C-alpha positions as YAML, in Angstrom:
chain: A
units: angstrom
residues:
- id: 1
  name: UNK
  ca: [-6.50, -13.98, 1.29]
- id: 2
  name: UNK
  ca: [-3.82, -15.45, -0.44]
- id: 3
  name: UNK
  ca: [-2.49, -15.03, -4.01]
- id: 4
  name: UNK
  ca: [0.74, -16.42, -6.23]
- id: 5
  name: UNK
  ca: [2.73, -15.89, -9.15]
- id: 6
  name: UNK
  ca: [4.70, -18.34, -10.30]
- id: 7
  name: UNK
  ca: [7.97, -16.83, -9.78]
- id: 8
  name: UNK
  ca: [7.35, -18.03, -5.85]
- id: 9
  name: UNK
  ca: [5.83, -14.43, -4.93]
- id: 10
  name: UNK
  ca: [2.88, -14.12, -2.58]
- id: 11
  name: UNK
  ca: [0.45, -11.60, -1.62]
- id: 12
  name: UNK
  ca: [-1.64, -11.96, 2.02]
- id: 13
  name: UNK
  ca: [-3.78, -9.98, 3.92]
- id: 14
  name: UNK
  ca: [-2.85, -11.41, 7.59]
- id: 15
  name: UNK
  ca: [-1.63, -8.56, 9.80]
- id: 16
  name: UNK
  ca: [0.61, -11.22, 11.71]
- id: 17
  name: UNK
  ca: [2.97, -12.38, 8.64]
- id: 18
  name: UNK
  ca: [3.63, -8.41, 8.69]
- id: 19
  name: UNK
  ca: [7.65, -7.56, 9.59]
- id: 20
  name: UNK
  ca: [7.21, -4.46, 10.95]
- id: 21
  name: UNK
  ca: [10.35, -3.71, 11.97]
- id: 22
  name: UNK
  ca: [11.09, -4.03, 8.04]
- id: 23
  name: UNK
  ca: [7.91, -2.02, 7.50]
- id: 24
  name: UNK
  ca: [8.94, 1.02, 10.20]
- id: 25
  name: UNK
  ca: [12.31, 1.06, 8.31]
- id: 26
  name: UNK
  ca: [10.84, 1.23, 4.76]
- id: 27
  name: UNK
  ca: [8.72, 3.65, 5.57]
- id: 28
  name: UNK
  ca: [10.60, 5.91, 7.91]
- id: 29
  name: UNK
  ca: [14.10, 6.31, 6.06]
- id: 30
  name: UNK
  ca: [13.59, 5.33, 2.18]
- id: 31
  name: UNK
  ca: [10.02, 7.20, 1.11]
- id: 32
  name: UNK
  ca: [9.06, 10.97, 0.47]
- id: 33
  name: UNK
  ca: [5.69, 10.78, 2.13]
- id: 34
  name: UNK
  ca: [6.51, 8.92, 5.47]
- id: 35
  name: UNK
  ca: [10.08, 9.82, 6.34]
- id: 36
  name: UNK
  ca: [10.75, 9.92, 9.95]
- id: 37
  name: UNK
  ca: [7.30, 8.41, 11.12]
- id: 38
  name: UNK
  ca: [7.75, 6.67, 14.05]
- id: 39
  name: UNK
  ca: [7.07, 2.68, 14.84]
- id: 40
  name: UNK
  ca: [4.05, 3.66, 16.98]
- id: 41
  name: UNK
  ca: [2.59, 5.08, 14.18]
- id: 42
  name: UNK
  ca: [3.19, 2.66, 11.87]
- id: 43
  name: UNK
  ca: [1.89, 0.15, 14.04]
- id: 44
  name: UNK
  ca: [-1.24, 2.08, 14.46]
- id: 45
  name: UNK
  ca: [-1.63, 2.39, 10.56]
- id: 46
  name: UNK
  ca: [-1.20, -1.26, 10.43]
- id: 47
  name: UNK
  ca: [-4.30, -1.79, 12.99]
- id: 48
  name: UNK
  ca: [-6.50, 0.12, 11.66]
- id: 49
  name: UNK
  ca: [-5.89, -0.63, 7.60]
- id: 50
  name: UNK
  ca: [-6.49, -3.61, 5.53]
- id: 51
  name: UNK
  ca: [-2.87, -4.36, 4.87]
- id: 52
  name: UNK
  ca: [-1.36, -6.29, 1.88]
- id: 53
  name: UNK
  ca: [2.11, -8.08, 2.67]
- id: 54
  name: UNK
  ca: [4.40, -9.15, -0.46]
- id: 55
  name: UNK
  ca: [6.90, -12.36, 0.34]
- id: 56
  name: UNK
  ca: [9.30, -13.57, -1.80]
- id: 57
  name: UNK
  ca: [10.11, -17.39, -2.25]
- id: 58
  name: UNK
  ca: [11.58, -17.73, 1.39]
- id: 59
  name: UNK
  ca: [8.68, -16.18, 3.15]
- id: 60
  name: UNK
  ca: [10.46, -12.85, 3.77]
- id: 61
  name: UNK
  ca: [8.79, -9.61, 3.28]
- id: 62
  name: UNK
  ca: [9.62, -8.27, -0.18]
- id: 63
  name: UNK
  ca: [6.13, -5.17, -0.58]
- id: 64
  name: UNK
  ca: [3.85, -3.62, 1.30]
- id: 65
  name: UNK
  ca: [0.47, -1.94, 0.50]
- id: 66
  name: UNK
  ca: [-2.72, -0.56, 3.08]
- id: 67
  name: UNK
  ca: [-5.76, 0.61, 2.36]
- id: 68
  name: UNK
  ca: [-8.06, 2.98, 4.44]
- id: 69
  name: UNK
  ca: [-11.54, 2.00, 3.97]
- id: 70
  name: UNK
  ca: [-14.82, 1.27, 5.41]
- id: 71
  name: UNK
  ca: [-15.19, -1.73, 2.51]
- id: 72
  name: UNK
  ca: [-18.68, -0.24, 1.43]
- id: 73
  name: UNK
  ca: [-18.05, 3.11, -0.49]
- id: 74
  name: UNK
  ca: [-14.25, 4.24, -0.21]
- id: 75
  name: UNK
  ca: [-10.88, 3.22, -0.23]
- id: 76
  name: UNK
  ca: [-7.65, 5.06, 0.37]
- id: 77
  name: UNK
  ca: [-4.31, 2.78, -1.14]
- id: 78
  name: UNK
  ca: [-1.13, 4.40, 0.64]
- id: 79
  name: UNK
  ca: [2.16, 3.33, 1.88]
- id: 80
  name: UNK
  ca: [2.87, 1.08, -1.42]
- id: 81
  name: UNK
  ca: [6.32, 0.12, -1.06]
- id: 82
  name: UNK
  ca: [8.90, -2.18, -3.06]
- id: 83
  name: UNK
  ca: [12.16, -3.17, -1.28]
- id: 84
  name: UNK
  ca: [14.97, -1.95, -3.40]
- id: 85
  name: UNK
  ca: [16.35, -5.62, -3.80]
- id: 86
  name: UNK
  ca: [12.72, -6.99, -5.24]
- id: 87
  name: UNK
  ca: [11.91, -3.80, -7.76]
- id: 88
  name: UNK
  ca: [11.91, -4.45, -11.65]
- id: 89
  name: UNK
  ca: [9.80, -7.34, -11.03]
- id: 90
  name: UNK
  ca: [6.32, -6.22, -11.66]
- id: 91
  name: UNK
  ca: [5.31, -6.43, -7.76]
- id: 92
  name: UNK
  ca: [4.18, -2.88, -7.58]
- id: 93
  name: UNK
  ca: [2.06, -3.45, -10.29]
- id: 94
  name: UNK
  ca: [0.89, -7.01, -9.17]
- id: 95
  name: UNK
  ca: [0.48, -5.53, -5.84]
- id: 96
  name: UNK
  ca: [-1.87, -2.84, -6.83]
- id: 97
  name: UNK
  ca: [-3.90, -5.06, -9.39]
- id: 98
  name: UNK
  ca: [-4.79, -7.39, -6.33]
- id: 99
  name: UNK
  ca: [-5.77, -4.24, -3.89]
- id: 100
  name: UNK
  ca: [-8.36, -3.29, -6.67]
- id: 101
  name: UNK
  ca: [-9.28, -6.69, -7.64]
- id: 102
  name: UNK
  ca: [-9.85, -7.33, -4.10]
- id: 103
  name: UNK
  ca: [-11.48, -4.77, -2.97]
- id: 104
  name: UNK
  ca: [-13.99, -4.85, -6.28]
- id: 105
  name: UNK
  ca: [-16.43, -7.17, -4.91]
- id: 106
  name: UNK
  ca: [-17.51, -4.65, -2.04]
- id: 107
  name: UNK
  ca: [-18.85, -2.03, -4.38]
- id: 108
  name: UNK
  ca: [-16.88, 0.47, -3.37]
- id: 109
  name: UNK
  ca: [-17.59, 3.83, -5.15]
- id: 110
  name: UNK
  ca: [-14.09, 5.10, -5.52]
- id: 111
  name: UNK
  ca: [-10.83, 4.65, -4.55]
- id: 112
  name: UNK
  ca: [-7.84, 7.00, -4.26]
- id: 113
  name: UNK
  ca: [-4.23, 7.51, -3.89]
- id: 114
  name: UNK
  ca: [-1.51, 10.09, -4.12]
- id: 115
  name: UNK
  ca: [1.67, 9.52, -5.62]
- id: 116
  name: UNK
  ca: [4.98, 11.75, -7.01]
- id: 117
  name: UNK
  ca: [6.83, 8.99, -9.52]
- id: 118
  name: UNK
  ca: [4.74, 5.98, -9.89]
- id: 119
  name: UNK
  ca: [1.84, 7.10, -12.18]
- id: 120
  name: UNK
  ca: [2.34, 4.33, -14.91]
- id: 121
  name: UNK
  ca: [2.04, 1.67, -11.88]
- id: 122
  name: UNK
  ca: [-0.71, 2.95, -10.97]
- id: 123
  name: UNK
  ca: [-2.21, 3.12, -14.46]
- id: 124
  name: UNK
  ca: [-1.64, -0.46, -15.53]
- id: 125
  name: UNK
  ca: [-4.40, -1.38, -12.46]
- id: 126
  name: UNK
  ca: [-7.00, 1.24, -13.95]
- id: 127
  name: UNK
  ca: [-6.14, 4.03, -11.59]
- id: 128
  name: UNK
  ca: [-6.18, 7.38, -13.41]
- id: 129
  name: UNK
  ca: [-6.04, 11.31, -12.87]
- id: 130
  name: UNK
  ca: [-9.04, 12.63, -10.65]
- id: 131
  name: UNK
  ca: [-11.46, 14.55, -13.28]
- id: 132
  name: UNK
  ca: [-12.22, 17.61, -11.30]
- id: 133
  name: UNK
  ca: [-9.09, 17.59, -8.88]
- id: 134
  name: UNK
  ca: [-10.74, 21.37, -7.62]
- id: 135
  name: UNK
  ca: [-13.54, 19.41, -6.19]
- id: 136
  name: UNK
  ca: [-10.54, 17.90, -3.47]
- id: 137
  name: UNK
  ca: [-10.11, 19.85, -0.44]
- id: 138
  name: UNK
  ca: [-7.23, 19.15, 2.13]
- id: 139
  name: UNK
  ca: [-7.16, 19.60, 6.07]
- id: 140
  name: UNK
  ca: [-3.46, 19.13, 7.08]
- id: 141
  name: UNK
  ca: [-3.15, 18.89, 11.10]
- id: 142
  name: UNK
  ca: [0.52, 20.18, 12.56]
- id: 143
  name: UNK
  ca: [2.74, 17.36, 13.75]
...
């Protein structure tokens, strides 16, 4: 899948167009919720995800999105991430607009995230606080 704005951003779905070397570095020095996690378990994330690479005009690597999900009842968006250089634009919110539109023909029940600062991105593609957040339990496994 394949999707542009007119400003010469794209969205795709192939794995193989992923830079992870760009991804690992996003991930493991410049967020709160992945800091230090290593290339092998990035790369393993990538595998077994539906992943959702953002390139700018010149085919580099300008977003990143994956979803968890068994594309029948849940999904799971994580790991959204805007290179410092391409924020301001809208991607984040163009990003997760086409995770939701996409993943709306599947009938899938619900899907989730977690995030610290980017509620009104979020909100703009119809995501919203969980109604009964005591109904969510955690299991947390040591590293």
């Amino acid at each position: 899948m394949i999707t542009r704005r007119d400003d010469g951003y794209e969205i795709a779905t192939d794995p193989d167009r992923l830079d992870v070397d760009l991804l690992h570095h996003w991930l493991s020095t410049d967020t709160y919720w992945a800091r230090g996690r290593s290339r092998e378990k990035v790369e393993q994330s990538i595998g077994a995800s539906l992943n959702f690479g953002v390139y700018d005009a010149t085919g580099a690597q300008a977003a990143y999105a994956r979803v968890v999900t068994d594309l029948t009842t849940f999904a799971w968006l994580c790991d959204v991430y805007v290179d410092r250089a391409h924020r301001g634009k809208g991607l984040g919110t163009w990003l997760a607009t086409t995770v939701r539109d996409h993943l709306a023909p599947y009938g899938i029940r619900r899907a989730l995230l977690a995030t610290q600062d980017a509620h009104g991105v979020y909100a703009k593609a119809g995501f919203g606080p969980l109604p009964d957040p005591a109904h969510m339990m955690i299991m947390t496994f040591d590293r």
